Amino acid sequence: MLAHNVLTLALLVPAVASSVIHPTRRQSSLDSFIQSESTVALQGVLNNIGADGSSVPGASAGVVVASPSKSNPDYFYSWTRDAALTIAMVIERFMAGDVSLETVIQQYITAQAKVQTITSPSGGLSNGAGLGEPKYNVNLTAFTGDWGRPQRDGPALRATALIAYGNNLLSTGKQSVVKTNIWPIVQNDLNYVAQYWNQTGFDLWEEVKGSSFFTVAAQHRALVEGSAFAKSLGQSCDICDSQAPQVLCFLQDFWNGTSVISDLANDGRSGLDANSVLSSIQTFDPNSSCDDTTFQPCSARALSNHKLYVDSFRSIYDLNSGKKSGEAVAVGRYPEDVYQGGNPWYLTTLAAAEQLYDALYQWKKQGSLAITQTSLPFFQDLDSSAAPGNYSSSSSMYSSVTSAVKNYADGFYSIVQQYTPSNGSLAEQFTRNNGTPISARDLTWSYAAFLTAASRRSGAVPRSWGASKANQVPSQCQGGFATGTYATPTVSSW
Ligand SMILES: *[C@@H]1O[C@H](CO)[C@@H](O)[C@H](O)[C@H]1NC(C)=O
Ligand SMILES: *[C@@H]1O[C@H](CO)[C@@H](O)[C@H](O)[C@H]1NC(C)=O
Ligand SMILES: *[C@@H]1O[C@H](CO)[C@@H](O)[C@H](O)[C@H]1NC(C)=O
Ligand SMILES: *[C@@H]1O[C@H](CO)[C@@H](O)[C@H](O)[C@H]1NC(C)=O
Ligand SMILES: *[C@@H]1O[C@H](CO)[C@@H](O)[C@H](O)[C@H]1NC(C)=O
Ligand SMILES: *[C@@H]1O[C@H](CO)[C@@H](O)[C@H](O)[C@H]1NC(C)=O
């Protein structure tokens, strides 16, 4: 029967078969790849978390190691950023029903209570400065070597992860455990963000000292949801309320009219950087409209930026040759990158897909899609009939544009599929000339990025953080002037 069907198709409708059946087949192969690779990716994450992770012997309980690689490069450390982003993904899967993950979440929180007390070259807890330390030894001691420090995104990302789990516990009536075990850690992080957001630091790639869009965007989100979290515990975060609008005000400075300039620093770069795309997925709010001031994934700003960012890699990687504008390509951190040869990364190519899945969710939820002069170039690459206007979900423009965006997003995922080795392991990068995996092996963040993009593609989204009520930019920006307070957190039983 199978042979007969194939033969019939081949003989009777060859021309149609090649244009219609092929995309369907590719789609189903992408679906099954995502399904099987998701299992590998989740195991890949768990293998890199102490104390039981099989790839990271020596790591303490709840410590998320960046990669098992100990040389060229040595990533056998726990970065506050990578760990928080990874645990945020784990929390989302826990909330979606994988209850086996709760122990690792609680162990992470217990470990972070200890981390906050570690005095490092960034400083200690008494004035909060130590919270900006980017990475720690896997046995929960300070890393004392030279490094690009401080990095001020870590406390914000950690607060966001802990708040997600805290809100889940609150929804099951566990107020006192949240107040005892989670709030003190979150409170320190919120105070740090409110006190230090207006000072320079190193960006998420640990190279540029200045002001980083990703850091500021993550900080704004943390302050906004931190204030609401405090209220739901009968507490308050006045310092969050006073600083959040100013952080949003500063965030606007990174927009140049067509793209985000990811670092405000004297770095001689174009400013096009995955930093910006990662920001839009970090601050994605499923309950928000396509708001420009918070750079929501479906905003005209974020879409225009997506195009300029992606286009900056079209001609520089051999891997992308022959791809037309509007076709997905392999993308890296920023076009000027030379680290390990300056290659595409799995997590950035996945982020390019994830932003678009987020946008599709937002358009579907609001039942319409706007094309403005700012976003027109993005849309026209995907559908030459795109024109400015507001299109309801019943219009043919809405259907054709959203289906083009979905195909484009899947195209980034298919590139990841193409360059994933058959055993499913995801390194940090794949080479720009032939796509061979390179740099740190089994990068925890690569696996986490695979899983969050897969969730968004399937329509699963996190909770709202209140973006739609925190998008008013003050008429005049002011610098920071708040001083935080800090206290030693302890975690008792759960
Ligand atoms: C913790 O790890 C560091 C780096 O590997 C090592 O130098 C130090 O001796 C360890 N400390 C303890 C208490 O095990
Ligand atoms: C501090 O905030 C002001 C007002 O938004 C801004 O102009 C300035 O660049 C900021 N500086 C840093 C280092 O964040
Ligand atoms: C914004 O910056 C990007 C990247 O450097 C550049 O290509 C673009 O022309 C700039 N847009 C404007 C309006 O200056
Ligand atoms: C779309 O609708 C918004 C708000 O209703 C309006 O401000 C905007 O001008 C409209 N855009 C177009 C292109 O019609
Ligand atoms: C998986 O494949 C990659 C690339 O071929 C290889 O480097 C790695 O060692 C393999 N991992 C395992 C656990 O076999
Ligand atoms: C979602 O948005 C609606 C309307 O803007 C608002 O009433 C509601 O409170 C929001 N929900 C959350 C969880 O923020």
Coordinates of C-alpha atoms in Angstrom, one line a residue, residues 56-487:
V56 CA 29.2 17.9 36.1
P57 CA 30.7 15.8 39.0
G58 CA 31.8 18.1 41.8
A59 CA 29.0 20.7 41.3
S60 CA 27.0 21.4 44.5
A61 CA 23.3 20.8 44.6
G62 CA 21.2 23.2 42.5
V63 CA 24.3 24.6 40.8
V64 CA 23.7 25.1 37.0
V65 CA 27.0 24.7 35.2
A66 CA 27.3 26.5 31.9
S67 CA 29.0 23.5 30.1
P68 CA 31.0 20.4 31.1
S69 CA 33.9 21.8 29.0
K70 CA 36.9 22.5 31.1
S71 CA 39.3 23.7 28.4
N72 CA 39.1 25.7 25.2
P73 CA 36.9 27.1 26.4
D74 CA 36.7 26.5 30.2
Y75 CA 33.0 27.0 31.0
F76 CA 33.0 24.8 34.1
Y77 CA 31.5 27.6 36.3
S78 CA 28.0 28.7 37.1
W79 CA 27.0 32.0 35.6
T80 CA 24.1 33.8 37.3
R81 CA 22.6 34.7 33.9
D82 CA 22.8 31.3 32.2
A83 CA 21.6 29.6 35.4
A84 CA 18.6 32.0 35.8
L85 CA 17.5 31.7 32.2
T86 CA 17.8 27.9 32.4
I87 CA 15.9 27.6 35.6
A88 CA 13.2 29.9 34.2
M89 CA 12.7 27.3 31.5
V90 CA 12.7 24.5 34.0
I91 CA 10.0 26.3 36.1
E92 CA 7.9 26.7 33.0
R93 CA 8.0 23.0 32.3
F94 CA 7.3 22.2 36.0
M95 CA 4.2 24.5 35.8
A96 CA 3.2 22.8 32.6
G97 CA 3.0 19.5 34.6
D98 CA 6.5 18.0 34.8
V99 CA 6.4 17.7 38.6
S100 CA 9.7 15.7 38.7
L101 CA 11.5 19.0 38.1
E102 CA 10.5 20.7 41.4
T103 CA 13.4 19.3 43.4
V104 CA 16.0 20.9 41.1
I105 CA 14.2 24.2 41.3
Q106 CA 14.2 24.2 45.0
Q107 CA 17.9 23.2 45.1
Y108 CA 18.7 26.1 42.8
I109 CA 16.9 28.5 45.1
T110 CA 18.8 27.2 48.1
A111 CA 22.1 27.5 46.2
Q112 CA 21.2 31.1 45.3
A113 CA 20.6 32.0 48.9
K114 CA 24.2 31.0 49.5
V115 CA 25.5 32.7 46.3
Q116 CA 24.1 36.0 47.4
T117 CA 26.3 35.9 50.6
I118 CA 29.5 35.2 48.8
T119 CA 32.1 38.0 48.8
S120 CA 33.8 38.2 45.4
P121 CA 35.9 40.6 43.5
S122 CA 32.7 42.5 42.8
G123 CA 32.1 43.1 46.5
G124 CA 29.8 41.7 49.2
L125 CA 26.2 41.8 50.2
S126 CA 26.2 44.7 52.6
N127 CA 25.9 47.3 49.9
G128 CA 24.6 44.8 47.3
A129 CA 27.7 45.1 45.0
G130 CA 28.5 41.4 45.2
L131 CA 25.2 40.5 43.5
G132 CA 26.7 41.8 40.3
E133 CA 29.4 39.1 40.2
P134 CA 28.9 37.2 37.0
K135 CA 30.1 33.7 37.8
Y136 CA 31.0 31.4 40.6
N137 CA 32.9 28.1 41.1
V138 CA 30.7 25.1 40.9
N139 CA 31.3 24.4 44.6
L140 CA 29.7 27.7 45.6
T141 CA 32.9 29.7 46.2
A142 CA 34.0 32.9 44.6
F143 CA 35.8 32.9 41.3
T144 CA 38.7 35.3 41.9
G145 CA 40.4 35.6 38.5
D146 CA 40.2 38.6 36.2
W147 CA 36.8 38.9 34.5
G148 CA 34.4 41.4 32.9
R149 CA 32.6 42.4 36.0
P150 CA 30.2 43.5 37.2
Q151 CA 27.4 42.2 35.0
R152 CA 24.1 43.7 36.2
D153 CA 21.6 41.5 34.4
G154 CA 22.1 38.5 36.7
P155 CA 20.1 39.8 39.7
A156 CA 17.2 40.8 37.4
L157 CA 17.0 37.5 35.6
R158 CA 17.2 35.6 38.9
A159 CA 14.4 37.7 40.4
T160 CA 12.3 36.9 37.3
A161 CA 12.9 33.2 37.6
L162 CA 12.2 33.1 41.4
I163 CA 9.0 35.2 41.0
A164 CA 7.6 32.7 38.4
Y165 CA 8.0 29.8 40.9
G166 CA 6.9 32.0 43.8
N167 CA 3.7 32.9 42.0
N168 CA 3.1 29.3 41.3
L169 CA 3.4 28.5 45.0
L170 CA 1.1 31.4 45.9
S171 CA -1.5 30.0 43.5
T172 CA -1.5 26.8 45.6
G173 CA -1.8 28.7 48.9
K174 CA 1.8 28.5 50.1
Q175 CA 2.3 32.1 51.1
S176 CA 4.4 31.5 54.2
V177 CA 7.0 29.3 52.3
V178 CA 7.2 32.0 49.6
K179 CA 7.8 34.7 52.2
T180 CA 10.4 32.7 54.0
N181 CA 12.3 31.0 51.2
I182 CA 11.9 33.2 48.1
W183 CA 11.0 36.8 49.0
P184 CA 14.3 37.6 50.8
I185 CA 16.4 36.6 47.8
V186 CA 14.1 38.4 45.4
Q187 CA 14.1 41.5 47.6
N188 CA 17.9 41.7 47.5
D189 CA 17.9 41.4 43.8
L190 CA 15.2 44.0 43.3
N191 CA 17.1 46.4 45.6
Y192 CA 20.3 45.8 43.6
V193 CA 18.5 46.5 40.3
A194 CA 16.9 49.6 41.6
Q195 CA 20.2 50.9 43.1
Y196 CA 22.6 50.1 40.3
W197 CA 20.6 50.2 37.0
N198 CA 22.1 53.6 36.1
Q199 CA 25.7 52.4 36.3
T200 CA 27.8 50.8 33.6
G201 CA 28.7 47.2 33.6
F202 CA 29.6 44.4 31.2
D203 CA 27.1 43.1 28.6
L204 CA 25.8 39.5 28.4
W205 CA 28.7 38.5 26.1
E206 CA 31.1 39.8 28.8
E207 CA 33.0 41.9 26.4
V208 CA 31.7 45.5 26.3
K209 CA 31.7 47.8 29.3
G210 CA 28.9 50.3 29.0
S211 CA 25.1 50.1 29.0
S212 CA 23.5 46.9 27.6
F213 CA 20.0 46.9 26.2
F214 CA 19.5 43.3 27.4
T215 CA 20.4 44.3 30.9
V216 CA 18.2 47.3 31.0
A217 CA 15.2 45.5 29.5
A218 CA 15.6 42.6 32.0
Q219 CA 15.9 45.1 34.8
H220 CA 12.7 46.9 33.9
R221 CA 10.7 43.7 33.7
A222 CA 12.1 42.5 37.1
L223 CA 11.2 45.8 38.9
V224 CA 7.7 45.8 37.5
E225 CA 6.8 42.2 38.3
G226 CA 8.8 42.5 41.6
S227 CA 6.5 45.2 42.8
A228 CA 3.4 43.2 42.1
F229 CA 5.0 40.1 43.7
A230 CA 5.7 42.1 46.8
K231 CA 2.1 43.3 47.0
S232 CA 0.8 39.8 46.6
L233 CA 2.8 38.9 49.7
G234 CA 1.5 41.9 51.7
Q235 CA 4.8 43.7 51.2
S236 CA 5.9 46.6 49.1
C237 CA 8.8 47.5 46.9
D238 CA 8.8 51.3 46.8
I239 CA 12.2 51.3 45.3
C240 CA 10.9 49.3 42.4
D241 CA 8.0 51.7 41.9
S242 CA 10.2 54.8 41.9
Q243 CA 12.9 53.3 39.5
A244 CA 10.9 51.2 37.0
P245 CA 9.6 54.2 34.9
Q246 CA 13.1 55.6 34.8
V247 CA 14.6 52.3 33.6
L248 CA 11.9 52.3 30.9
C249 CA 12.8 55.8 30.0
F250 CA 16.5 54.9 29.6
L251 CA 15.6 51.9 27.5
Q252 CA 14.3 54.2 24.8
D253 CA 17.8 55.6 24.3
F254 CA 18.9 52.3 22.5
W255 CA 16.4 52.8 19.6
N256 CA 17.8 54.6 16.6
G257 CA 14.8 54.6 14.3
T258 CA 15.3 51.3 12.6
S259 CA 17.1 49.0 15.1
V260 CA 18.3 48.6 18.6
I261 CA 21.9 49.7 19.3
S262 CA 22.6 46.9 21.7
D263 CA 25.4 48.5 23.6
L264 CA 25.8 52.2 24.5
A265 CA 29.6 52.1 24.7
N266 CA 32.6 53.2 22.7
D267 CA 32.9 49.8 21.0
G268 CA 33.1 50.6 17.3
R269 CA 30.3 48.1 16.5
S270 CA 27.2 48.5 14.4
G271 CA 25.0 47.7 17.4
L272 CA 23.1 44.9 15.6
D273 CA 23.3 42.1 18.2
A274 CA 21.4 39.1 19.4
N275 CA 21.3 41.0 22.7
S276 CA 18.3 42.8 21.3
V277 CA 16.4 39.7 20.1
L278 CA 17.1 38.0 23.5
S279 CA 15.7 41.1 25.2
S280 CA 12.4 40.9 23.3
I281 CA 12.0 37.2 24.2
Q282 CA 12.9 37.9 27.9
T283 CA 10.4 40.7 28.2
F284 CA 7.7 39.0 26.0
D285 CA 4.3 39.4 27.8
P286 CA 1.6 37.3 26.4
N287 CA -1.0 39.8 27.7
S288 CA 0.6 42.8 26.0
S289 CA -0.2 44.5 22.7
C290 CA 2.5 45.1 20.2
D291 CA 4.0 47.8 22.3
D292 CA 7.1 49.7 21.1
T293 CA 8.2 51.1 24.4
T294 CA 8.8 47.7 25.9
F295 CA 10.0 46.3 22.5
Q296 CA 7.4 43.5 22.5
P297 CA 8.2 40.7 20.0
C298 CA 5.3 41.8 17.7
S299 CA 6.2 45.5 18.0
A300 CA 7.2 47.4 14.8
R301 CA 10.5 48.2 16.5
A302 CA 11.3 44.6 17.4
L303 CA 10.4 43.4 13.9
S304 CA 12.4 46.0 12.1
N305 CA 15.3 45.2 14.5
H306 CA 14.9 41.5 13.7
K307 CA 15.3 42.1 10.0
L308 CA 18.4 44.3 10.4
Y309 CA 20.0 41.9 12.9
V310 CA 19.4 38.8 10.7
D311 CA 20.4 40.6 7.5
S312 CA 23.8 41.5 9.0
F313 CA 24.7 37.8 8.8
R314 CA 23.5 37.0 5.3
S315 CA 26.7 37.8 3.5
I316 CA 29.3 37.1 6.2
Y317 CA 28.8 33.4 6.7
D318 CA 29.5 31.0 3.8
L319 CA 26.8 28.8 5.3
N320 CA 24.2 31.4 4.3
S321 CA 25.2 31.7 0.7
G322 CA 22.4 31.3 -1.8
K323 CA 19.7 32.3 0.7
K324 CA 17.5 35.1 -0.5
S325 CA 16.2 38.0 1.7
G326 CA 13.2 36.7 3.7
E327 CA 14.7 33.2 3.9
A328 CA 15.9 32.2 7.4
V329 CA 19.7 32.0 7.8
A330 CA 22.2 31.0 10.5
V331 CA 22.8 33.9 12.9
G332 CA 25.3 34.6 15.6
R333 CA 25.9 37.2 18.4
Y334 CA 26.9 40.2 16.2
P335 CA 28.4 40.5 12.8
E336 CA 31.8 41.8 14.1
D337 CA 32.2 38.7 16.4
V338 CA 35.6 36.9 16.2
Y339 CA 35.3 34.7 19.3
Q340 CA 36.2 31.1 18.4
G341 CA 36.2 32.2 14.8
G342 CA 33.0 34.3 15.0
N343 CA 30.3 31.8 14.2
P344 CA 26.6 31.2 14.3
W345 CA 25.3 30.1 17.6
Y346 CA 22.5 27.7 18.3
L347 CA 20.9 29.9 21.0
T348 CA 20.8 33.0 18.8
T349 CA 19.4 31.2 15.8
L350 CA 16.7 29.7 18.1
A351 CA 16.0 33.2 19.6
A352 CA 15.4 34.5 16.1
A353 CA 12.7 31.9 15.8
E354 CA 11.3 32.4 19.3
Q355 CA 10.7 36.1 18.8
L356 CA 8.5 35.3 15.8
Y357 CA 6.5 32.6 17.6
D358 CA 5.9 35.1 20.4
A359 CA 4.7 37.7 17.8
L360 CA 2.4 35.1 16.2
Y361 CA 0.9 34.4 19.7
Q362 CA 0.3 38.2 20.3
W363 CA -1.3 38.8 16.9
K364 CA -3.6 35.8 17.4
K365 CA -4.6 36.9 20.8
Q366 CA -5.4 40.5 19.7
G367 CA -7.1 39.3 16.6
S368 CA -5.2 41.7 14.3
L369 CA -1.9 42.7 12.9
A370 CA -0.6 46.1 12.1
I371 CA 2.0 46.9 9.4
T372 CA 3.6 50.3 9.8
Q373 CA 6.3 52.2 7.9
T374 CA 8.7 50.9 10.5
S375 CA 7.8 47.2 10.2
L376 CA 7.1 47.3 6.5
P377 CA 10.6 46.2 5.3
F378 CA 10.4 43.2 7.7
F379 CA 7.0 42.1 6.3
Q380 CA 7.8 42.8 2.6
D381 CA 10.8 40.5 2.7
L382 CA 8.4 37.7 3.6
D383 CA 5.4 38.7 1.5
S384 CA 5.8 41.2 -1.3
S385 CA 2.1 42.2 -1.1
A386 CA 2.5 43.5 2.4
A387 CA 1.4 47.1 2.8
P388 CA 0.8 49.4 5.7
G389 CA -2.5 49.0 7.5
N390 CA -4.4 47.3 10.3
Y391 CA -5.5 43.8 9.3
S392 CA -8.1 41.8 11.3
S393 CA -7.6 38.1 11.7
S394 CA -10.4 37.5 9.1
S395 CA -8.5 39.3 6.3
S396 CA -6.5 37.6 3.7
M397 CA -3.5 39.8 4.4
Y398 CA -3.5 38.6 8.0
S399 CA -3.6 35.0 6.8
S400 CA -0.9 35.3 4.2
V401 CA 1.5 37.4 6.4
T402 CA 1.1 35.2 9.5
S403 CA 1.7 32.1 7.6
A404 CA 4.8 33.6 6.0
V405 CA 6.1 34.6 9.5
K406 CA 5.4 31.0 10.7
N407 CA 7.4 29.6 7.8
Y408 CA 10.2 32.1 8.4
A409 CA 10.4 31.2 12.1
D410 CA 10.4 27.5 11.3
G411 CA 13.2 28.2 8.9
F412 CA 15.5 29.2 11.7
Y413 CA 14.6 26.0 13.6
S414 CA 15.3 24.0 10.5
I415 CA 18.8 25.4 10.3
V416 CA 19.3 24.3 13.9
Q417 CA 18.0 20.9 12.9
Q418 CA 20.4 20.8 9.9
Y419 CA 23.4 21.5 12.1
T420 CA 22.5 19.4 15.1
P421 CA 24.7 16.2 15.2
S422 CA 22.8 12.9 15.0
N423 CA 23.2 12.3 18.8
G424 CA 21.4 15.6 19.5
S425 CA 24.2 17.3 21.4
L426 CA 24.2 21.1 21.2
A427 CA 27.4 22.9 21.5
E428 CA 27.7 26.7 21.8
Q429 CA 28.4 27.4 18.1
F430 CA 28.5 25.8 14.6
T431 CA 31.1 27.0 12.2
R432 CA 30.4 29.7 9.7
N433 CA 31.8 27.8 6.8
N434 CA 30.4 24.3 7.1
G435 CA 28.3 24.1 10.3
T436 CA 30.4 21.8 12.3
P437 CA 29.7 22.1 16.1
I438 CA 32.4 24.2 17.8
S439 CA 33.3 25.8 21.1
A440 CA 31.9 24.6 24.4
R441 CA 30.1 21.2 24.2
D442 CA 26.7 20.6 25.6
L443 CA 26.0 24.2 26.4
T444 CA 23.2 24.4 29.0
W445 CA 21.9 27.7 27.5
S446 CA 21.7 26.1 24.0
Y447 CA 19.5 23.3 25.4
A448 CA 17.4 25.8 27.3
A449 CA 17.0 28.0 24.2
F450 CA 15.9 24.9 22.2
L451 CA 13.2 24.2 24.8
T452 CA 11.8 27.7 25.2
A453 CA 11.5 28.1 21.4
A454 CA 9.8 24.7 21.2
S455 CA 7.2 25.8 23.9
R456 CA 6.5 29.1 22.1
R457 CA 6.1 27.3 18.8
S458 CA 3.5 25.0 20.4
G459 CA 1.7 28.1 21.7
A460 CA 2.8 27.6 25.4
V461 CA 3.6 31.0 27.0
P462 CA 4.7 32.2 30.5
R463 CA 2.5 34.4 32.7
S464 CA 2.0 38.1 32.1
W465 CA 4.5 40.3 34.0
G466 CA 2.3 43.4 33.6
A467 CA 3.9 45.0 30.6
S468 CA 0.7 46.6 29.5
K469 CA 0.4 48.5 32.7
A470 CA 4.1 49.6 32.7
N471 CA 4.6 51.0 29.3
Q472 CA 4.3 54.7 29.9
V473 CA 7.5 56.5 29.3
P474 CA 8.1 59.6 31.6
S475 CA 8.4 62.8 29.6
Q476 CA 11.8 63.4 31.0
C477 CA 14.4 60.8 31.9
Q478 CA 16.3 61.0 35.2
G479 CA 19.3 59.0 36.4
G480 CA 19.2 56.7 39.3
F481 CA 19.5 57.9 42.9
A482 CA 18.0 55.1 45.1
T483 CA 19.9 53.2 47.7
G484 CA 18.9 49.6 48.4
T485 CA 18.9 47.6 51.5
Y486 CA 20.2 44.0 51.8
A487 CA 19.9 41.1 54.2

